[in-house]
XYZ file of C-alpha atoms in Angstrom:
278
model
C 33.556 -17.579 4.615
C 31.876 -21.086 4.544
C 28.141 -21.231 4.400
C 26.859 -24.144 5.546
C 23.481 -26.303 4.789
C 21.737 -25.182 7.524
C 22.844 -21.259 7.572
C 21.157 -21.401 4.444
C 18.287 -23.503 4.941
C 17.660 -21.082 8.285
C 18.001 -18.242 6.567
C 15.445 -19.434 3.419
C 13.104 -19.696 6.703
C 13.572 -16.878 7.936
C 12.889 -15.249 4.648
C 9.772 -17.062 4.629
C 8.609 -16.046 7.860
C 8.742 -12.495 7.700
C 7.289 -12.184 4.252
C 4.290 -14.404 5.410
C 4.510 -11.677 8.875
C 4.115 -8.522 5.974
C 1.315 -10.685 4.173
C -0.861 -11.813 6.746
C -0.669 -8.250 9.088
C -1.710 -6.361 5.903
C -4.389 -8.428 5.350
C -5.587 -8.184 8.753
C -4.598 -4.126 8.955
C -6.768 -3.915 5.826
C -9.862 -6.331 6.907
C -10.145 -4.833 10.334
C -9.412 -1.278 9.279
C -10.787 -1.082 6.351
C -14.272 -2.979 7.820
C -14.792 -0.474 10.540
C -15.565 2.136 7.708
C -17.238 -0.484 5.671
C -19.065 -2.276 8.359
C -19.344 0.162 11.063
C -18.324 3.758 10.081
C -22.703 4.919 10.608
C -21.984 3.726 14.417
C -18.632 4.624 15.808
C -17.723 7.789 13.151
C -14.355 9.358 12.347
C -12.751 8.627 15.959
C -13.930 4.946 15.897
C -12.709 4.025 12.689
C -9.158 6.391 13.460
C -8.760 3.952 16.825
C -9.579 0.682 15.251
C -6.737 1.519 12.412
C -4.708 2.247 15.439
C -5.171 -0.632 17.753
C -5.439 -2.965 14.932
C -1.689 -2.169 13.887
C -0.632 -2.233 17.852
C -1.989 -5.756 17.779
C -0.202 -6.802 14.693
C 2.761 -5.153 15.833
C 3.075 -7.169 19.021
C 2.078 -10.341 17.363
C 4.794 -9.888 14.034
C 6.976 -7.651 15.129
C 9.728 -9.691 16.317
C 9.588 -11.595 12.824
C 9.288 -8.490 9.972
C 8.957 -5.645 11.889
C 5.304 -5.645 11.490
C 5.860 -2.430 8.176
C 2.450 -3.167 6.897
C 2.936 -0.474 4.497
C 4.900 -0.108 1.483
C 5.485 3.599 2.806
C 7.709 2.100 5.835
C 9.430 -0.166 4.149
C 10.777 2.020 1.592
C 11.290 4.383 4.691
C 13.576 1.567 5.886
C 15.040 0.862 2.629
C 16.261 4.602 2.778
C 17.929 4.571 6.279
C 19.795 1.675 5.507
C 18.298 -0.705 7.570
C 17.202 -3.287 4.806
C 18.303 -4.316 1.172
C 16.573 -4.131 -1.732
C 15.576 -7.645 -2.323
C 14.169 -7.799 1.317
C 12.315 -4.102 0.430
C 10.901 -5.740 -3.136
C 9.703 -9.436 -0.882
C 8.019 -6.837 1.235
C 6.313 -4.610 -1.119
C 5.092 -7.736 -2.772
C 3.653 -9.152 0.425
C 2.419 -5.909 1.648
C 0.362 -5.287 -1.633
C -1.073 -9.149 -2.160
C -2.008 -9.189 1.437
C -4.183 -5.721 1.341
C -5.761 -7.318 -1.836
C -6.402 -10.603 0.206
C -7.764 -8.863 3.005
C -9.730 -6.229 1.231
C -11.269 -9.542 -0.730
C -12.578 -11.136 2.451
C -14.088 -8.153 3.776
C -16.241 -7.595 0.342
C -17.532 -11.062 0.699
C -19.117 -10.657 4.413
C -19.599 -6.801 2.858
C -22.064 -8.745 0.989
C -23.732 -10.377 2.903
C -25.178 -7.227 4.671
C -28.212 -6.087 3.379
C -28.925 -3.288 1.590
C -24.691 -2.270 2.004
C -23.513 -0.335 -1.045
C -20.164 -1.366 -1.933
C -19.923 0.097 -5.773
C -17.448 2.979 -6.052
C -17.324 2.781 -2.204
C -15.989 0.304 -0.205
C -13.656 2.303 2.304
C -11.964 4.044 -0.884
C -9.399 6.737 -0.577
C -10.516 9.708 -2.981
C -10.804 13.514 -3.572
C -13.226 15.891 -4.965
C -16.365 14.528 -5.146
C -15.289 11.396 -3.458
C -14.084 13.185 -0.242
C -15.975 14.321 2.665
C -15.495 17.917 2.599
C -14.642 17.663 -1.303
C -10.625 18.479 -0.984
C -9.149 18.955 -4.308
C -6.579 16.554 -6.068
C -3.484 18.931 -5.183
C -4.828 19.272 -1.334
C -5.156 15.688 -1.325
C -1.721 14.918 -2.547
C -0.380 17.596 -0.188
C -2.409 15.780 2.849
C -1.216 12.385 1.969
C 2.668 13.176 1.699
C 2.470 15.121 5.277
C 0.964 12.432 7.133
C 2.367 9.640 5.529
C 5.797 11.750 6.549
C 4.800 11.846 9.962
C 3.511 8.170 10.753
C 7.090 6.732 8.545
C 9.249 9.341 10.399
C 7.891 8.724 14.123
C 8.223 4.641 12.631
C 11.733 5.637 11.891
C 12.665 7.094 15.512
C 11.188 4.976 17.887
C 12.631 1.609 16.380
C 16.810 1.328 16.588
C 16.453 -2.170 13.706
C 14.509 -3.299 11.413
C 12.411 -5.169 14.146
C 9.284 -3.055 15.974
C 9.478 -4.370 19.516
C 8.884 -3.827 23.415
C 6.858 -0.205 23.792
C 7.737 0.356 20.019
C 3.856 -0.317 18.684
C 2.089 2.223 20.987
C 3.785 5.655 19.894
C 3.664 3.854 16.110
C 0.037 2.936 16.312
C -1.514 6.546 17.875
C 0.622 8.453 15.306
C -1.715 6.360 12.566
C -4.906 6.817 15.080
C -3.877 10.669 14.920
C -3.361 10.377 11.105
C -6.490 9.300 10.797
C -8.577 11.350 12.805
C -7.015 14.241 10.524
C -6.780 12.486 7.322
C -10.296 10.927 7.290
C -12.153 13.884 6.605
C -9.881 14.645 3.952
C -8.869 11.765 1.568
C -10.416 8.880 4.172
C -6.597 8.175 5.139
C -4.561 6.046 2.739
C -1.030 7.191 4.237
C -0.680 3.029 2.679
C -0.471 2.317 -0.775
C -1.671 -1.509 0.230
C -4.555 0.054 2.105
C -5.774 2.006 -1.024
C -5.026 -0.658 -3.226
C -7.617 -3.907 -2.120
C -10.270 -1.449 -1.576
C -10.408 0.337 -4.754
C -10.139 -3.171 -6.924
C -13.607 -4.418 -5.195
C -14.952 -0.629 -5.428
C -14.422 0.219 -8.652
C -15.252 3.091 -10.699
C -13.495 6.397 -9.573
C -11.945 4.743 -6.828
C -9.483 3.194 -9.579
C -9.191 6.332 -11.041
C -8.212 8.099 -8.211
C -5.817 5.640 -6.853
C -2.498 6.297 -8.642
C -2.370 9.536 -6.012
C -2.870 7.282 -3.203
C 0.053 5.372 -4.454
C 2.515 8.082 -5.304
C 1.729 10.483 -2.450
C 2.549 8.082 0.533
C 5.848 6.513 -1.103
C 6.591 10.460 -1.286
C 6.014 11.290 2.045
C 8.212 7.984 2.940
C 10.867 9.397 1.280
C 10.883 12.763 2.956
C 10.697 10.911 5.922
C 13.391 8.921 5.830
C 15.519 12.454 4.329
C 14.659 13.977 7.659
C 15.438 11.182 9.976
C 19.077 10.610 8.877
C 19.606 14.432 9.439
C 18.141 14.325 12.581
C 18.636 10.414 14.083
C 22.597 9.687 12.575
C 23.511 6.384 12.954
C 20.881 5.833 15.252
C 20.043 2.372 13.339
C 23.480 0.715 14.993
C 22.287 -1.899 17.522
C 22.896 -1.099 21.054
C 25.235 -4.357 21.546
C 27.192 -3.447 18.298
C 27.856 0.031 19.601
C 29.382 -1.915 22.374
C 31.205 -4.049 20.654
C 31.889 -2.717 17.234
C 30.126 -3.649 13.832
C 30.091 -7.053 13.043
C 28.205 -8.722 10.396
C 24.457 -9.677 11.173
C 21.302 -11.292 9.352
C 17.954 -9.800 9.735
C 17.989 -10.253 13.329
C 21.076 -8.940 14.255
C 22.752 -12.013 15.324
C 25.566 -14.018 13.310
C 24.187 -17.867 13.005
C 26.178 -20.069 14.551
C 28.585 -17.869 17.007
C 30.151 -18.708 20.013
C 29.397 -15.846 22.627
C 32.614 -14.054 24.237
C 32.305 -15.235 27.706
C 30.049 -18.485 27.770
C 31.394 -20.228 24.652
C 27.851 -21.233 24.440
C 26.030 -20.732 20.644
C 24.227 -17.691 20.367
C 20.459 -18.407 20.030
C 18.789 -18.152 16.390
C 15.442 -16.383 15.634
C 13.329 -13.851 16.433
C 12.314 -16.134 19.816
C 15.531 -14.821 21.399
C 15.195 -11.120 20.727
């Protein structure tokens, strides 16, 4: 096979685009989530900070969706990694993304954290943490436990509702209230992480045993991706096959499901490029 100028220059875009997508929504899942705790958490409680996580992400979703799938979350991805929907290179630009943009976005949020008055921010900060650091003082092994089951459930209900790598259409509602419900459970326990990327920004600018306590925040959610993704092939086989390839056999695809540069069967016309098309 011949791979021409622009095939590649197209797909070096595309590359770009959806690792820009995975930067900029964690960023903005981090800022906005992250702040309502900061900023907010003495006026809308547990339930306001568990819906702004969740609406935040629907919004996000809808906006990148189409262009990285709108993961957000190291979790997902390597959730996706496991069923076979991704490669590793694409898993390893998201990571990366996912990770720089929750410190980027964690960043911004301590600088208009500090310009609040009186705002403590030291071993704080929206922090994930257990023992002395969590609300009702869960220990590090029910902490670890909490974290793998709900980071299973929000990676395996990301895993069902979306056939591609893509989250699209209805896709972001059932994705963002299964983190809103997360929350609302987890938030008492650990403050939610269920997000390495979320626990990682936060505890930089917080500091003390909020970087000691991270590596769990880290390992347990990657865990509870993998279990996810264990379940989900036993349960969902084959379900990542496109519905037009199940039609028409499997053919080689990018990202987007789509060949660059092929005629279709009955028009002769190119097939459109890009996420604009889906």
């Amino acid at each position: 096979m011949v791979t021409s100028t622009a095939d590649t220059a197209e797909t070096r875009t595309t590359d770009t685009r959806t690792v820009v997508a995975e930067f900029v929504g964690t960023a903005l899942l981090v800022f906005f989530g992250v702040g309502s705790l900061v900023l907010a958490g003495d006026y809308i409680n547990a339930v306001g900070i568990s819906f702004a996580f969740g609406f935040t992400l629907i919004a996000i979703a809808y906006a990148f969706g189409r262009i990285s799938g709108c993961h957000v979350n190291p979790a997902v991805t390597l959730g996706v990694l496991l069923a076979k929907r991704i490669d590793i290179r694409t898993a390893v630009e998201y990571w990366v993304a996912q990770l720089v943009g929750g410190i980027v976005g964690a960043a911004v949020l301590f600088l208009l954290a500090k310009q609040v008055p009186r705002l403590v921010t030291s071993d704080a900060f929206g922090s994930n943490g257990y023992g002395g650091r969590s609300p009702v003082g869960i220990g590090g092994g029910g902490a670890f436990l909490a974290e793998v089951l709900l980071t299973f459930l929000l990676v395996f209900i990301f895993l069902t509702v979306t056939s591609k790598v893509t989250l699209v259409g209805t896709e972001p509602l059932p994705v963002g209230l299964a983190l809103t419900a997360v929350n609302l459970v987890g938030i008492p326990l650990t403050w939610t992480s269920v997000n390495p990327a979320r626990s990682l920004g936060p505890a930089i600018f917080a500091g003390g045993g909020a970087l000691s306590q991270l590596w769990l925040f880290l390992v347990a959610p990657m865990i509870g991706g993998v279990l996810a993704a264990g379940l989900h092939m036993l349960t969902h086989p084959g379900q990542p096959v496109a519905e037009e390839e199940q039609v028409a056999g499997a053919r080689p695809h990018t990202l987007w499901g789509r060949r660059h540069g092929v005629r279709g069967p009955a028009t002769g016309e190119p097939e459109a490029k890009g996420p604009e098309a889906a």
